[in-house]
């Protein structure tokens, strides 16, 4: 069976490079499932998990923070601002980031950048989701 050559890269360096049967992710305009032979495309990714499926039962999830998915017929490249495997996620750090963001969103101060706090909250919740 044909597979996809998947590589995940962040500004800190490569995160993962392996063969998979399917890539599922959340692009900004919806869920996307990529199988070998998919038409070439580029899509912006949301703060979400990317699921990499190997065989029928084995799969790896990554918490990705934005970036792009590039699909070629037998190759998928994910270029993200950050990408972590479940074991790499520091749960306590993510819980603290979540609390910090929630405090900022609840505060009435006008020096708070709400959009920034919302994004931080999304990143933290996504990490907690993938770590579980
Ligand atoms: P924090 O406020 O805790 O720094 P953040 O969402 O602002 O979280 P990012 O800017 O998304 O952090 O990431 C900066 C770097 O830290 C990236 O390399 C990312 O992989 C890493 N990182 C952030 N949070 C965690 C975490 N909970 N566990 C492991 N690595 C993390």
Coordinates of N, CA and C and ligand atoms in Angstrom, one line a residue:
X1 N 0.8 -1.2 0.0 CA 0.0 0.0 0.0 C 0.9 1.3 0.0
X2 N 0.4 2.3 -0.7 CA 1.2 3.5 -0.8 C 1.1 4.3 0.5
X3 N 2.1 5.0 0.9 CA 2.1 5.8 2.1 C 2.4 7.2 1.8
X4 N 2.3 8.1 2.8 CA 2.7 9.5 2.7 C 3.9 9.7 3.5
X5 N 4.8 10.4 2.9 CA 6.0 10.8 3.5 C 5.7 12.1 4.2
X6 N 5.7 12.1 5.6 CA 5.2 13.3 6.4 C 6.4 13.9 7.1
X7 N 6.5 15.2 6.9 CA 7.5 15.9 7.8 C 6.9 17.1 8.4
X8 N 7.2 17.2 9.7 CA 6.7 18.3 10.5 C 7.9 19.2 11.0
X9 N 7.8 20.5 10.7 CA 9.0 21.4 10.9 C 8.5 22.6 11.7
X10 N 9.3 23.1 12.6 CA 8.9 24.3 13.3 C 10.2 25.2 13.3
X11 N 10.1 26.5 13.7 CA 11.3 27.3 13.7 C 12.4 26.7 14.6
X12 N 12.1 25.8 15.6 CA 13.1 25.2 16.4 C 13.7 24.0 15.7
X13 N 13.2 23.6 14.6 CA 13.8 22.4 13.9 C 12.8 21.4 13.6
X14 N 13.2 20.2 13.0 CA 12.3 19.2 12.7 C 11.7 18.5 13.9
X15 N 10.4 18.1 13.8 CA 9.7 17.5 15.0 C 9.5 16.0 14.7
X16 N 9.3 15.7 13.4 CA 8.9 14.3 13.1 C 9.1 14.2 11.5
X17 N 9.5 13.0 11.2 CA 9.7 12.6 9.7 C 9.5 11.1 9.6
X18 N 8.4 10.7 9.0 CA 8.1 9.3 8.9 C 7.0 9.0 7.8
X19 N 6.7 7.8 7.7 CA 5.7 7.3 6.7 C 4.4 7.1 7.4
X20 N 3.3 7.6 6.8 CA 2.0 7.4 7.4 C 1.0 7.1 6.3
X21 N -0.1 6.5 6.8 CA -1.2 6.1 5.8 C -2.2 7.3 5.6
X22 N -2.3 8.1 6.6 CA -3.3 9.2 6.5 C -2.9 10.3 7.5
X23 N -3.2 11.6 7.1 CA -3.0 12.7 7.9 C -4.4 13.4 8.1
X24 N -4.8 13.6 9.3 CA -6.1 14.3 9.6 C -5.7 15.6 10.3
X25 N -6.3 16.7 9.9 CA -5.9 17.9 10.5 C -7.1 18.9 10.4
X26 N -6.9 20.1 11.1 CA -8.0 21.1 11.0 C -7.4 22.3 10.3
X27 N -7.8 22.5 9.1 CA -7.4 23.7 8.3 C -8.4 24.8 8.8
X28 N -8.1 26.0 8.4 CA -8.9 27.1 8.9 C -10.3 27.1 8.3
X29 N -10.5 26.4 7.2 CA -11.9 26.2 6.7 C -12.5 24.8 6.9
X30 N -12.0 24.1 7.8 CA -12.6 22.8 8.1 C -11.6 21.6 8.2
X31 N -12.2 20.5 8.6 CA -11.4 19.3 8.8 C -10.9 18.8 7.5
X32 N -9.7 18.2 7.5 CA -9.1 17.7 6.3 C -8.5 16.3 6.5
X33 N -8.8 15.4 5.6 CA -8.2 14.1 5.7 C -7.3 13.9 4.4
X34 N -6.1 13.6 4.6 CA -5.2 13.5 3.4 C -4.7 12.1 3.3
X35 N -5.0 11.5 2.1 CA -4.5 10.1 1.8 C -3.5 10.2 0.7
X36 N -2.7 9.1 0.5 CA -1.7 9.2 -0.6 C -2.5 9.5 -1.9
X37 N -1.9 10.3 -2.8 CA -2.5 10.6 -4.1 C -3.4 11.8 -4.0
X38 N -3.5 12.5 -2.9 CA -4.3 13.7 -2.7 C -3.8 14.8 -3.7
X39 N -4.7 15.6 -4.2 CA -4.3 16.7 -5.1 C -3.4 17.7 -4.3
X40 N -2.4 18.2 -5.0 CA -1.6 19.2 -4.3 C -2.3 20.4 -3.8
X41 N -2.0 20.8 -2.6 CA -2.7 22.0 -2.0 C -1.9 22.6 -0.9
X42 N -2.2 23.8 -0.5 CA -1.6 24.4 0.6 C -2.8 25.0 1.4
X43 N -2.8 24.7 2.7 CA -3.9 25.2 3.6 C -3.3 25.7 4.9
X44 N -3.9 26.9 5.4 CA -3.5 27.3 6.7 C -4.1 26.5 7.8
X45 N -3.3 26.1 8.8 CA -3.8 25.3 9.9 C -4.3 26.1 11.1
X46 N -5.3 25.6 11.8 CA -5.7 26.3 13.0 C -4.9 25.7 14.2
X47 N -5.1 26.3 15.3 CA -4.5 25.8 16.6 C -5.3 24.5 16.9
X48 N -4.7 23.4 16.7 CA -5.5 22.1 16.7 C -4.5 20.9 16.8
X49 N -5.1 19.8 16.8 CA -4.3 18.6 16.8 C -4.2 18.0 15.3
X50 N -3.1 17.5 15.0 CA -2.9 16.8 13.7 C -2.7 15.3 14.1
X51 N -3.5 14.5 13.4 CA -3.5 13.1 13.7 C -2.8 12.4 12.5
X52 N -1.8 11.6 12.8 CA -1.0 10.9 11.8 C -1.3 9.4 12.0
X53 N -1.9 8.7 11.0 CA -2.3 7.4 11.2 C -1.4 6.4 10.4
X54 N -0.9 5.4 11.2 CA 0.0 4.4 10.6 C -0.7 3.1 10.8
X55 N -0.9 2.3 9.8 CA -1.7 1.0 9.8 C -3.1 1.3 10.3
X56 N -3.7 0.3 10.9 CA -5.1 0.5 11.3 C -5.3 1.0 12.7
X57 N -4.4 0.7 13.5 CA -4.7 1.0 14.9 C -3.7 2.0 15.5
X58 N -2.5 2.2 14.9 CA -1.5 3.0 15.4 C -1.6 4.4 14.9
X59 N -1.7 5.4 15.9 CA -1.7 6.8 15.4 C -1.0 7.7 16.4
X60 N -0.4 8.8 15.9 CA 0.3 9.8 16.6 C -0.5 11.1 16.5
X61 N -0.6 11.8 17.6 CA -1.2 13.1 17.5 C -0.2 14.2 17.9
X62 N -0.3 15.3 17.3 CA 0.6 16.4 17.6 C -0.3 17.7 17.9
X63 N 0.2 18.5 18.8 CA -0.5 19.7 19.1 C 0.2 20.8 18.2
X64 N -0.5 21.3 17.2 CA 0.2 22.3 16.4 C -0.5 23.7 16.6
X65 N 0.4 24.7 16.4 CA 0.0 26.0 16.6 C 0.2 26.8 15.3
X66 N -0.9 26.8 14.6 CA -0.9 27.6 13.3 C 0.0 27.0 12.3
X67 N 0.4 27.8 11.3 CA 1.2 27.4 10.2 C 0.5 26.8 9.0
X68 N 1.2 26.1 8.2 CA 0.6 25.6 7.0 C 0.8 24.1 6.8
X69 N -0.1 23.6 6.0 CA 0.0 22.2 5.5 C 0.2 22.3 4.0
X70 N 1.2 21.6 3.6 CA 1.5 21.5 2.1 C 1.3 20.1 1.7
X71 N 0.5 19.8 0.7 CA 0.3 18.5 0.2 C 0.8 18.3 -1.2
X72 N 1.6 17.3 -1.4 CA 2.0 16.9 -2.7 C 1.6 15.4 -2.8
X73 N 1.4 14.8 -4.0 CA 0.8 13.4 -4.1 C 1.3 12.4 -3.1
X74 N 2.6 12.4 -2.8 CA 3.1 11.4 -1.8 C 3.9 12.0 -0.7
X75 N 3.7 13.3 -0.5 CA 4.4 14.0 0.6 C 3.6 15.1 1.3
X76 N 3.6 15.1 2.6 CA 2.9 16.1 3.3 C 3.9 16.9 4.2
X77 N 3.9 18.2 4.1 CA 4.8 18.9 5.0 C 3.9 19.9 5.9
X78 N 4.2 19.8 7.1 CA 3.5 20.7 8.1 C 4.6 21.7 8.6
X79 N 4.3 23.0 8.4 CA 5.2 24.0 8.8 C 4.5 24.8 9.9
X80 N 4.8 24.6 11.1 CA 4.0 25.2 12.2 C 4.9 26.1 13.1
X81 N 4.2 27.0 13.8 CA 5.0 27.8 14.7 C 5.5 27.0 15.9
X82 N 4.7 26.0 16.3 CA 5.1 25.0 17.3 C 4.3 23.7 17.0
X83 N 4.9 22.6 17.4 CA 4.3 21.3 17.3 C 4.9 20.4 18.3
X84 N 4.0 19.8 19.1 CA 4.5 18.9 20.2 C 3.8 17.6 20.2
X85 N 4.6 16.5 20.4 CA 4.0 15.2 20.6 C 3.5 15.1 22.0
X86 N 2.5 14.3 22.3 CA 1.9 14.2 23.7 C 3.0 14.1 24.8
X87 N 4.0 13.3 24.6 CA 5.0 13.1 25.7 C 5.9 14.4 25.9
X88 N 5.9 15.3 24.9 CA 6.7 16.5 25.0 C 6.0 17.6 25.7
X89 N 4.7 17.4 25.9 CA 3.9 18.5 26.5 C 4.0 18.6 28.0
X90 N 4.4 19.7 28.5 CA 4.5 20.0 29.9 C 3.1 20.4 30.3
X91 N 2.3 19.5 31.0 CA 0.9 19.7 31.3 C 0.8 20.8 32.3
X92 N 1.7 20.9 33.3 CA 1.6 21.9 34.3 C 1.8 23.3 33.7
X93 N 2.8 23.4 32.7 CA 3.0 24.7 32.0 C 1.7 25.1 31.2
X94 N 1.1 24.1 30.6 CA -0.1 24.4 29.8 C -1.2 24.8 30.7
X95 N -1.3 24.2 31.9 CA -2.4 24.6 32.8 C -2.2 26.0 33.3
X96 N -0.9 26.3 33.6 CA -0.6 27.7 34.0 C -0.9 28.7 32.9
X97 N -0.6 28.4 31.7 CA -0.8 29.3 30.6 C -2.3 29.5 30.4
X98 N -3.1 28.4 30.6 CA -4.5 28.5 30.5 C -5.1 29.4 31.6
X99 N -4.7 29.2 32.8 CA -5.2 30.1 33.9 C -4.8 31.5 33.7
X100 N -3.6 31.8 33.2 CA -3.1 33.1 33.0 C -4.0 33.8 31.9
X101 N -4.3 33.0 30.8 CA -5.1 33.6 29.7 C -6.5 33.8 30.2
X102 N -7.1 32.9 31.0 CA -8.4 33.1 31.5 C -8.6 34.3 32.4
X103 N -7.5 34.5 33.2 CA -7.5 35.7 34.1 C -7.5 37.0 33.3
X104 N -6.7 37.0 32.2 CA -6.6 38.2 31.4 C -8.0 38.4 30.6
X105 N -8.6 37.3 30.2 CA -9.9 37.5 29.5 C -11.0 38.0 30.4
X106 N -10.9 37.6 31.7 CA -11.9 38.0 32.7 C -11.7 39.4 33.2
X107 N -10.5 39.9 33.1 CA -10.1 41.2 33.7 C -10.8 42.3 33.0
X108 N -11.1 43.4 33.7 CA -11.8 44.5 33.1 C -10.8 45.6 32.6
X109 N -9.5 45.3 32.7 CA -8.5 46.3 32.4 C -8.4 46.5 30.9
X110 N -8.3 47.8 30.5 CA -8.2 48.0 29.0 C -6.8 47.9 28.4
X111 N -5.9 47.5 29.3 CA -4.5 47.3 28.7 C -4.3 45.9 28.4
X112 N -5.4 45.1 28.5 CA -5.2 43.6 28.1 C -5.5 43.5 26.6
X113 N -4.6 42.7 26.0 CA -4.8 42.4 24.6 C -5.6 41.1 24.5
X114 N -6.9 41.3 24.3 CA -7.8 40.1 24.4 C -7.6 39.1 23.3
X115 N -7.3 39.6 22.1 CA -7.0 38.6 21.0 C -5.8 37.8 21.4
X116 N -4.8 38.4 21.9 CA -3.6 37.6 22.3 C -3.9 36.6 23.4
X117 N -4.7 37.0 24.4 CA -5.1 36.1 25.4 C -6.0 35.0 24.9
X118 N -6.8 35.3 24.0 CA -7.7 34.2 23.4 C -6.8 33.2 22.7
X119 N -5.8 33.6 21.9 CA -4.9 32.7 21.2 C -4.1 31.9 22.2
X120 N -3.6 32.5 23.3 CA -2.9 31.8 24.3 C -3.7 30.7 25.0
X121 N -5.0 31.1 25.2 CA -6.0 30.1 25.8 C -6.2 28.9 24.8
X122 N -6.3 29.2 23.6 CA -6.5 28.1 22.6 C -5.3 27.2 22.5
X123 N -4.1 27.8 22.6 CA -2.9 27.0 22.5 C -2.8 26.1 23.7
X124 N -3.1 26.6 24.9 CA -3.0 25.9 26.2 C -4.1 24.7 26.2
X125 N -5.3 25.0 25.7 CA -6.3 24.0 25.7 C -6.0 22.9 24.7
X126 N -5.5 23.3 23.6 CA -5.1 22.3 22.6 C -4.0 21.4 23.1
X127 N -3.0 22.0 23.8 CA -1.9 21.1 24.4 C -2.5 20.2 25.5
X128 N -3.4 20.7 26.3 CA -4.0 19.8 27.3 C -4.8 18.7 26.7
X129 N -5.5 19.0 25.6 CA -6.3 18.0 24.9 C -5.4 16.9 24.3
X130 N -4.3 17.3 23.7 CA -3.4 16.3 23.0 C -2.6 15.5 24.1
X131 N -2.3 16.2 25.2 CA -1.5 15.5 26.2 C -2.4 14.3 26.9
X132 N -3.7 14.4 26.8 CA -4.6 13.5 27.5 C -4.8 12.2 26.6
Ligands
LIG1 P1 3.7 29.7 27.5 O1 2.9 30.8 27.9 O2 3.6 28.6 28.5 O3 5.0 30.0 27.0 P2 2.7 29.7 24.8 O4 1.5 29.1 24.2 O5 2.9 31.1 24.8 O6 2.9 29.0 26.2 P3 4.3 29.1 22.4 O7 4.7 30.5 22.1 O8 3.2 28.5 21.7 O9 4.0 29.1 24.0 O10 5.5 28.2 22.3 C1 6.9 28.6 22.6 C2 7.7 27.3 22.7 O11 7.5 26.6 23.9 C3 7.5 26.3 21.6 O12 8.7 25.7 21.2 C4 6.5 25.3 22.2 O13 6.7 24.0 21.6 C5 7.0 25.3 23.6 N1 5.9 25.0 24.5 C6 4.9 25.9 24.9 N2 4.1 25.4 25.8 C7 4.5 24.1 26.0 C8 4.1 23.0 26.9 N3 3.1 23.1 27.7 N4 4.8 21.9 26.8 C9 5.9 21.8 26.0 N5 6.3 22.7 25.2 C10 5.7 23.9 25.2

